[in-house]
PDB file of C-alpha atoms in Angstrom:
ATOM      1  CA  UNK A   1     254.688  64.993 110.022  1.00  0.00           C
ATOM      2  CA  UNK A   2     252.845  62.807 107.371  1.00  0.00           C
ATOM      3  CA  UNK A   3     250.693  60.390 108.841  1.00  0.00           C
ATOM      4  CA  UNK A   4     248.887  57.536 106.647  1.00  0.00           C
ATOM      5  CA  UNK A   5     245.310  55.849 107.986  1.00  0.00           C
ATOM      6  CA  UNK A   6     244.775  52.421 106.566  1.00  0.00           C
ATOM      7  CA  UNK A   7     240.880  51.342 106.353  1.00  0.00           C
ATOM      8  CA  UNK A   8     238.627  48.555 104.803  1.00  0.00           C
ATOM      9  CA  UNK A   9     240.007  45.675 105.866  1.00  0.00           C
ATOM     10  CA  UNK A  10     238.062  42.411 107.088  1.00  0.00           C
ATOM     11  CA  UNK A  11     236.907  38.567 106.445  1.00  0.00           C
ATOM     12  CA  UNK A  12     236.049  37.250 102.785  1.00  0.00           C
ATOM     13  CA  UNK A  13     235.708  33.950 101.448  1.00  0.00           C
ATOM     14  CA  UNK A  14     238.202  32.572  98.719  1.00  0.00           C
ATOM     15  CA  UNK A  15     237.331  34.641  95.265  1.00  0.00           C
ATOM     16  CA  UNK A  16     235.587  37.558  96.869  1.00  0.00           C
ATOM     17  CA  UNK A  17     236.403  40.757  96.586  1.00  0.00           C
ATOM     18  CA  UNK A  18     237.459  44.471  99.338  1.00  0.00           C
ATOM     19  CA  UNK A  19     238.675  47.547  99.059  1.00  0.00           C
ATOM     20  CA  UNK A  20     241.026  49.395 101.283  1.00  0.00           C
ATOM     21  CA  UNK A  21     241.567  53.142 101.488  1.00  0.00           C
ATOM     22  CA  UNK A  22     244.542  55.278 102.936  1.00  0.00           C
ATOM     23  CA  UNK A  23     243.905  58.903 104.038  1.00  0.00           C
ATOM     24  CA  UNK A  24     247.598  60.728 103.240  1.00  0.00           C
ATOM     25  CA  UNK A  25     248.076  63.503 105.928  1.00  0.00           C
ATOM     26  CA  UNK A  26     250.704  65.516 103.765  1.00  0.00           C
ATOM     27  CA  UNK A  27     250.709  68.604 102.173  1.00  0.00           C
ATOM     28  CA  UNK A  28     253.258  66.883  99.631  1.00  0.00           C
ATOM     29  CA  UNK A  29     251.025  64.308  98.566  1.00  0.00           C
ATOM     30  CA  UNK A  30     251.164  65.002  95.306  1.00  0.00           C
ATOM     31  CA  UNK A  31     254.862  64.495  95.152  1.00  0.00           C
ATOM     32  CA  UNK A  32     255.386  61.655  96.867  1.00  0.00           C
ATOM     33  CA  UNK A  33     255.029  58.016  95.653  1.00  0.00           C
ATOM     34  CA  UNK A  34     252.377  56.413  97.637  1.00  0.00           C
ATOM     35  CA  UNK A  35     251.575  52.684  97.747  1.00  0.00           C
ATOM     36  CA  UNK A  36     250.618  49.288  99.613  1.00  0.00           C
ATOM     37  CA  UNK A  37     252.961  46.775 100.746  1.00  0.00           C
ATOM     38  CA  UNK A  38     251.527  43.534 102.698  1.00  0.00           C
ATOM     39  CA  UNK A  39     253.333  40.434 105.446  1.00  0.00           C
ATOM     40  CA  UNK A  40     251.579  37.483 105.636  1.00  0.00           C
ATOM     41  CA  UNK A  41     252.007  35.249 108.690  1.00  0.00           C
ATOM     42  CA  UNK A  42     255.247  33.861 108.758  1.00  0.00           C
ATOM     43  CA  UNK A  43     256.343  36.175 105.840  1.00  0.00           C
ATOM     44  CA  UNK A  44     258.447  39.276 104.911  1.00  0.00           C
ATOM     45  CA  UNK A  45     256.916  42.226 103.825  1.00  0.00           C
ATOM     46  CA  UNK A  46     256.126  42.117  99.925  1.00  0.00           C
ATOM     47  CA  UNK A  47     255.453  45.490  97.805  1.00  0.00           C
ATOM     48  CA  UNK A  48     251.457  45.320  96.339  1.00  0.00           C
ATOM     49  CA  UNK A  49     252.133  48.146  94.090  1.00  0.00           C
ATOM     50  CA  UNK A  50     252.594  51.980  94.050  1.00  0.00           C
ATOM     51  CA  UNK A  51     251.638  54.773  92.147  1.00  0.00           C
ATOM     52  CA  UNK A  52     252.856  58.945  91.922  1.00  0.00           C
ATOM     53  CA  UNK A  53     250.543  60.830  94.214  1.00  0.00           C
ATOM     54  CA  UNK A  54     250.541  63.617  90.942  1.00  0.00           C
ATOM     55  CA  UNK A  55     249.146  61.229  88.721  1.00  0.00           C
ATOM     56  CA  UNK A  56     249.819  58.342  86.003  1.00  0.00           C
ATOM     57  CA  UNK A  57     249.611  55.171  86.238  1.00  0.00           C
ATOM     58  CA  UNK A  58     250.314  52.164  88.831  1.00  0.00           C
ATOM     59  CA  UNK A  59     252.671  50.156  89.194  1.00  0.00           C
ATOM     60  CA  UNK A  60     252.226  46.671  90.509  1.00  0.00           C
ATOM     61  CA  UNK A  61     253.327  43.358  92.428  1.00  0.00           C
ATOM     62  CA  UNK A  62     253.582  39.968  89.554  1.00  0.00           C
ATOM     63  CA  UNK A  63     251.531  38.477  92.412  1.00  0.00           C
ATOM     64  CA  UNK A  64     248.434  40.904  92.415  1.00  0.00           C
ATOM     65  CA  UNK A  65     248.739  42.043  88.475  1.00  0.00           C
ATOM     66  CA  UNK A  66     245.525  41.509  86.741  1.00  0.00           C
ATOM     67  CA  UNK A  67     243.589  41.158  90.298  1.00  0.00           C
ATOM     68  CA  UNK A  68     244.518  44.384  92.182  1.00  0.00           C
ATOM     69  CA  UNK A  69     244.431  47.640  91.051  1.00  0.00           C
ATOM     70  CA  UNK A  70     245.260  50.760  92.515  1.00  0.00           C
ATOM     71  CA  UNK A  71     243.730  54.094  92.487  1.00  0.00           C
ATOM     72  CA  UNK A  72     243.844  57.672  94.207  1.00  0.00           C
ATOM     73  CA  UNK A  73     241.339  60.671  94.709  1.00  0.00           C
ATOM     74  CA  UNK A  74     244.349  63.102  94.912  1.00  0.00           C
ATOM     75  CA  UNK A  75     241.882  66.415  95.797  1.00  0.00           C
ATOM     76  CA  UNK A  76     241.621  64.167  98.943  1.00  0.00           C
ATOM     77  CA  UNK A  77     244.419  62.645  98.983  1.00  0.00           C
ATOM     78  CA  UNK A  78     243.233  59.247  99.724  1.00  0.00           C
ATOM     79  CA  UNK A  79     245.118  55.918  98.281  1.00  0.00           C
ATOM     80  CA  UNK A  80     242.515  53.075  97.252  1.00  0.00           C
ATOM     81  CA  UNK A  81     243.554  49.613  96.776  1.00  0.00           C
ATOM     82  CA  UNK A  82     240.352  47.311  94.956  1.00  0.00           C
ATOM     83  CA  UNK A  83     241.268  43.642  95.818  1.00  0.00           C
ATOM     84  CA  UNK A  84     239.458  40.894  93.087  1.00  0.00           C
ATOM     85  CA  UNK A  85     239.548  37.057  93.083  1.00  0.00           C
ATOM     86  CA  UNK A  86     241.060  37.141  96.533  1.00  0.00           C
ATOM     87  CA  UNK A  87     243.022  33.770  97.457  1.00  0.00           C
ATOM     88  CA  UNK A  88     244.263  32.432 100.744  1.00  0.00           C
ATOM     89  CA  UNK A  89     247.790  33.524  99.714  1.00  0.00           C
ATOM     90  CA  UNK A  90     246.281  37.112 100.085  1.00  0.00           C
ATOM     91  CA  UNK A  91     246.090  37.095 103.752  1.00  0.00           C
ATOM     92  CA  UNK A  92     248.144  39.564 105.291  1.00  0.00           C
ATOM     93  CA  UNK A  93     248.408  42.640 107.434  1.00  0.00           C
ATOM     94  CA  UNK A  94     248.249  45.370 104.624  1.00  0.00           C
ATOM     95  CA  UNK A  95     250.267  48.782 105.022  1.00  0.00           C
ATOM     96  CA  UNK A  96     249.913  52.144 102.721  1.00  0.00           C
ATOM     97  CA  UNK A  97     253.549  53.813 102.745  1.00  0.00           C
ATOM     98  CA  UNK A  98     254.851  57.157 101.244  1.00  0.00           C
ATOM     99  CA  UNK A  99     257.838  58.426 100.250  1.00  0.00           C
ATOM    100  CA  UNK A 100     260.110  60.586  98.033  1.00  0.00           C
ATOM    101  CA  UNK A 101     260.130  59.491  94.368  1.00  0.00           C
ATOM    102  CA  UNK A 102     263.229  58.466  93.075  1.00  0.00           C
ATOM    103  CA  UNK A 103     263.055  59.206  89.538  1.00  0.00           C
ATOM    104  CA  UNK A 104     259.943  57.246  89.616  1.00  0.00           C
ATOM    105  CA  UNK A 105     258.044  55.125  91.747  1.00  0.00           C
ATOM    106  CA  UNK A 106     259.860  52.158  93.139  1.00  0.00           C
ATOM    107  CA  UNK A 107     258.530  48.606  94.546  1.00  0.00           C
ATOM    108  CA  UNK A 108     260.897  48.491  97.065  1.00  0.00           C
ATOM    109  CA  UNK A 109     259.999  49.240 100.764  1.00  0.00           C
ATOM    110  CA  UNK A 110     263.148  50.879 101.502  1.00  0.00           C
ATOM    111  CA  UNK A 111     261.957  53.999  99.181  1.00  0.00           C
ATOM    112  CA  UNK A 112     259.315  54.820 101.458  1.00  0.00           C
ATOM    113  CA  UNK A 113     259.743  56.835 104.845  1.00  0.00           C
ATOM    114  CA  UNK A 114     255.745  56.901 106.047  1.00  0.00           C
ATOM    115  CA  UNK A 115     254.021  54.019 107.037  1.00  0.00           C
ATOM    116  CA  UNK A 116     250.509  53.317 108.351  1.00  0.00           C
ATOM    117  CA  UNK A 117     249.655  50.979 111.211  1.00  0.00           C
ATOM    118  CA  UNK A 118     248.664  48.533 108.642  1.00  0.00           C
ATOM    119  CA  UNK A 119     244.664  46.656 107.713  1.00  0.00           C
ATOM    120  CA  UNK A 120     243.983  42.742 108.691  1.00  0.00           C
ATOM    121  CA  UNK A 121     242.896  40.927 105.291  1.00  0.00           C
ATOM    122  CA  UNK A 122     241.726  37.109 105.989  1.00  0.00           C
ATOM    123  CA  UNK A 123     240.492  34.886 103.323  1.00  0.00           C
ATOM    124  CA  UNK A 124     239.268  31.884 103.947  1.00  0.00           C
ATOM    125  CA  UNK A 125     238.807  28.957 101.720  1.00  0.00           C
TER     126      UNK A 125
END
């Protein structure tokens, strides 16, 4: 059973900055895309961006490119995602997923089978 632990989430003023972590309890974390997906209030759930627990590079939301960027420690299988110039729009409950690559890491939500229980993220202006 792969189980995913969501951590660093919290308060912040407009243009400040947090970083959340995911702990990945899977042998197969190194084959399985891995990424964060947020819902704001009132919204559907929105991909962040993703990235192949073996390596390479991210991929990422239009919304968060140029202010988010993702990262791994894969020896500890731990999913970081660094959060810049933070906005009101970037309040949400934030969730780290995994799930079977298809071909390559994919945006959408319905590629990935594991979900956390998901990291508050207010900003206030």
């Amino acid at each position: 059973q792969v189980q995913l632990v969501e951590s660093g989430g919290g308060s912040v003023q407009a243009g400040g900055s947090l970083r959340l972590s995911c702990t990945v309890s899977a042998t197969t974390y190194s084959r399985m895309c891995v990424g964060w997906f947020r819902q704001g209030p009132g919204k559907e759930r929105e991909p962040v961006g993703t990235i192949y627990g073996g390596g390479g590079g991210p991929s990422y939301a239009g919304s968060v490119k140029g202010r988010f960027t993702i990262s791994q420690d894969i020896a500890k299988n731990t999913l970081y995602l660094q959060m810049n110039s933070l906005n009101s729009e970037d309040t949400a409950m934030y969730y780290c997923a995994a799930g079977r690559p298809q071909n390559w890491c994919r945006l959408g939500a319905s590629y990935y089978d594991y979900w956390g229980q998901g990291t508050q993220v207010t900003v206030s202006s």
